[in-house]
mmCIF file of C-alpha atoms and ligand atoms in Angstrom:
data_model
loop_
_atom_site.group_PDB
_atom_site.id
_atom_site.type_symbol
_atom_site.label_atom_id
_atom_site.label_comp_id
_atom_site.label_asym_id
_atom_site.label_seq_id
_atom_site.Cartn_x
_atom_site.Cartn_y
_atom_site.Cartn_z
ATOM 1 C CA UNK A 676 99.975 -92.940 18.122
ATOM 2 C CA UNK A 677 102.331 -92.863 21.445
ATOM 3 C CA UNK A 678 103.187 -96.635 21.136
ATOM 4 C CA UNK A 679 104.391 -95.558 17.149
ATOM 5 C CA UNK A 680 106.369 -92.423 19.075
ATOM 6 C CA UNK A 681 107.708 -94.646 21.970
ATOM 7 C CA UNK A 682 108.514 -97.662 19.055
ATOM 8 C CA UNK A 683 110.726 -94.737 17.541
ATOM 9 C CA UNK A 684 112.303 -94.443 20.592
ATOM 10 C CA UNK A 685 113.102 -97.812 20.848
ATOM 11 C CA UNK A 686 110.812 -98.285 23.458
ATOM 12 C CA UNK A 687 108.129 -101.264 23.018
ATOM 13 C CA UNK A 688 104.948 -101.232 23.834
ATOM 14 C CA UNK A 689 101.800 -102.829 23.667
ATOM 15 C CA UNK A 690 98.353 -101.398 24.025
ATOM 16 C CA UNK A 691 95.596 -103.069 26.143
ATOM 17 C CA UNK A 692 91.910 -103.055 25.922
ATOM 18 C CA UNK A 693 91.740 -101.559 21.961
ATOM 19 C CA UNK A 694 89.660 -103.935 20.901
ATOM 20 C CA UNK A 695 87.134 -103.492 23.805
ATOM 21 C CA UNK A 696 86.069 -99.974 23.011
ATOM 22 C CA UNK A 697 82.961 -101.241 20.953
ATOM 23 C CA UNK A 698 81.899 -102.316 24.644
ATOM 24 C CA UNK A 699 81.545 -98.899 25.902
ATOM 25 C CA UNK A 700 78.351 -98.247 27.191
ATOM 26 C CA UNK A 701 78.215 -101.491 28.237
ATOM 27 C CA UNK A 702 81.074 -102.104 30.843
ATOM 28 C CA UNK A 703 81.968 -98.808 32.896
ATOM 29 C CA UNK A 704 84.382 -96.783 30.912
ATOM 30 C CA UNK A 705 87.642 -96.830 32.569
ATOM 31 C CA UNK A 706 87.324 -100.662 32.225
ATOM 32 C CA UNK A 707 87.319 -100.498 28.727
ATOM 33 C CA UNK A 708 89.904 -97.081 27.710
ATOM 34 C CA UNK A 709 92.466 -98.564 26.025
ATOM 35 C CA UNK A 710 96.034 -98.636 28.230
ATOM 36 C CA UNK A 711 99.668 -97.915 26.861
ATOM 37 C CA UNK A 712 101.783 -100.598 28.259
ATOM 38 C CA UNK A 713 105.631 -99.950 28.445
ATOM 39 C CA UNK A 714 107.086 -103.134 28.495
ATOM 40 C CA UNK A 715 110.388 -103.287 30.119
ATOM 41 C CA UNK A 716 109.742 -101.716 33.835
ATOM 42 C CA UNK A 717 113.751 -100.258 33.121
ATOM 43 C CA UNK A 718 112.701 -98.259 30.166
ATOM 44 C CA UNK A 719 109.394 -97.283 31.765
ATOM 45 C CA UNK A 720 110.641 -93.334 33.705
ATOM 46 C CA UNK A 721 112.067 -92.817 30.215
ATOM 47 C CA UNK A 722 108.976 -93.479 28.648
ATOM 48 C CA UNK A 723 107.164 -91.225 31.039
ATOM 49 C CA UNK A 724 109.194 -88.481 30.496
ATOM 50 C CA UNK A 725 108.739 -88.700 26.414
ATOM 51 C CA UNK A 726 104.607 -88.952 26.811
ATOM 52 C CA UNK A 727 104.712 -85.876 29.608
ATOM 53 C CA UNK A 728 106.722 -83.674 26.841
ATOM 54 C CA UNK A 729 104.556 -84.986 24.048
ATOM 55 C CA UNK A 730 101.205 -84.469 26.159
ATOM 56 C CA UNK A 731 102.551 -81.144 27.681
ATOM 57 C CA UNK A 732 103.294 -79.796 23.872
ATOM 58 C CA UNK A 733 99.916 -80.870 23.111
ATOM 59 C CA UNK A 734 98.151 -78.607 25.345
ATOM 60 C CA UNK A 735 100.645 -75.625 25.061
ATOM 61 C CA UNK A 736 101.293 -72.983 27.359
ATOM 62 C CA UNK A 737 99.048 -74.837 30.557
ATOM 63 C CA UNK A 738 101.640 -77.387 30.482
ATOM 64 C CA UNK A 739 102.611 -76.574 34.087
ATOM 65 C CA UNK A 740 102.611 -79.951 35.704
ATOM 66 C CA UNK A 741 100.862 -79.863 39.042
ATOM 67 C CA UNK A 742 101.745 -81.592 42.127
ATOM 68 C CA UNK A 743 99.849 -84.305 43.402
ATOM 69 C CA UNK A 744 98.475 -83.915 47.332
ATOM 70 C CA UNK A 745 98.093 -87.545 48.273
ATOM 71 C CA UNK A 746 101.368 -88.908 46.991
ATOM 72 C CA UNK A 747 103.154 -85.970 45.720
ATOM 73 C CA UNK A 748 103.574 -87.311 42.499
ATOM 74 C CA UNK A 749 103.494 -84.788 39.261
ATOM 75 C CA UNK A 750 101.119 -85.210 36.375
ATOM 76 C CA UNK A 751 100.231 -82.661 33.299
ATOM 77 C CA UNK A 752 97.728 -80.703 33.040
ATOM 78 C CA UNK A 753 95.076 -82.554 31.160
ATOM 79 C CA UNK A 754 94.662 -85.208 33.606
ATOM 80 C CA UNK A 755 91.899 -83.940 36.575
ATOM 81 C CA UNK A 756 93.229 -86.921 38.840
ATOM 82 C CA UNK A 757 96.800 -87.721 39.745
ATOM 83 C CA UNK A 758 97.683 -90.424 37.111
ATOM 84 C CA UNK A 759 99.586 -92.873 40.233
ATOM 85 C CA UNK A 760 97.145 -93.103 42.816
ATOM 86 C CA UNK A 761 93.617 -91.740 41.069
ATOM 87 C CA UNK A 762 93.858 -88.710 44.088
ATOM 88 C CA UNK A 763 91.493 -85.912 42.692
ATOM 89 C CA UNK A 764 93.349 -82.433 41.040
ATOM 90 C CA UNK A 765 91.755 -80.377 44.020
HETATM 91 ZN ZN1 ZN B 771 98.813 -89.177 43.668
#
């Protein structure tokens, strides 16, 4: 669905690991969740900031981002672990 909303954008993506999902159970999750892959590294903070407001409407007024302590970078509020270096929410 994102890679559609980026495409409209005019941002290309690609998405890894799609097809491996039939393997879950099988190979440890995370190895196996399917990735969004922004394409052109320029486009990429743009990109970022589309799928935050996307994800942050999503999950409506706990949209707060909150800051990570490890490497200080922000993520939204459904992720538990800071999306850039894994660093736990707490
Ligand atoms: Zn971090």
């Amino acid at each position: 669905m994102f890679k559609e909303m980026l495409a409209e954008e005019g941002i290309k993506c690609l998405v890894k690991n799609d097809r491996l999902s039939a393997g879950i159970g099988e190979i440890p999750f995370v190895e196996c969740f399917p990735e969004l892959w922004v394409i052109d590294d320029e486009v990429y903070p743009r990109a970022r900031l589309l799928l935050d407001a996307w994800l942050a409407r999503g999950t409506g007024e706990n949209a707060e981002p909150w800051t990570c302590s490890h490497c200080g970078e922000q993520s939204t509020q459904q992720f538990t672990a800071c999306w850039k270096c894994s660093q736990s929410r707490e």
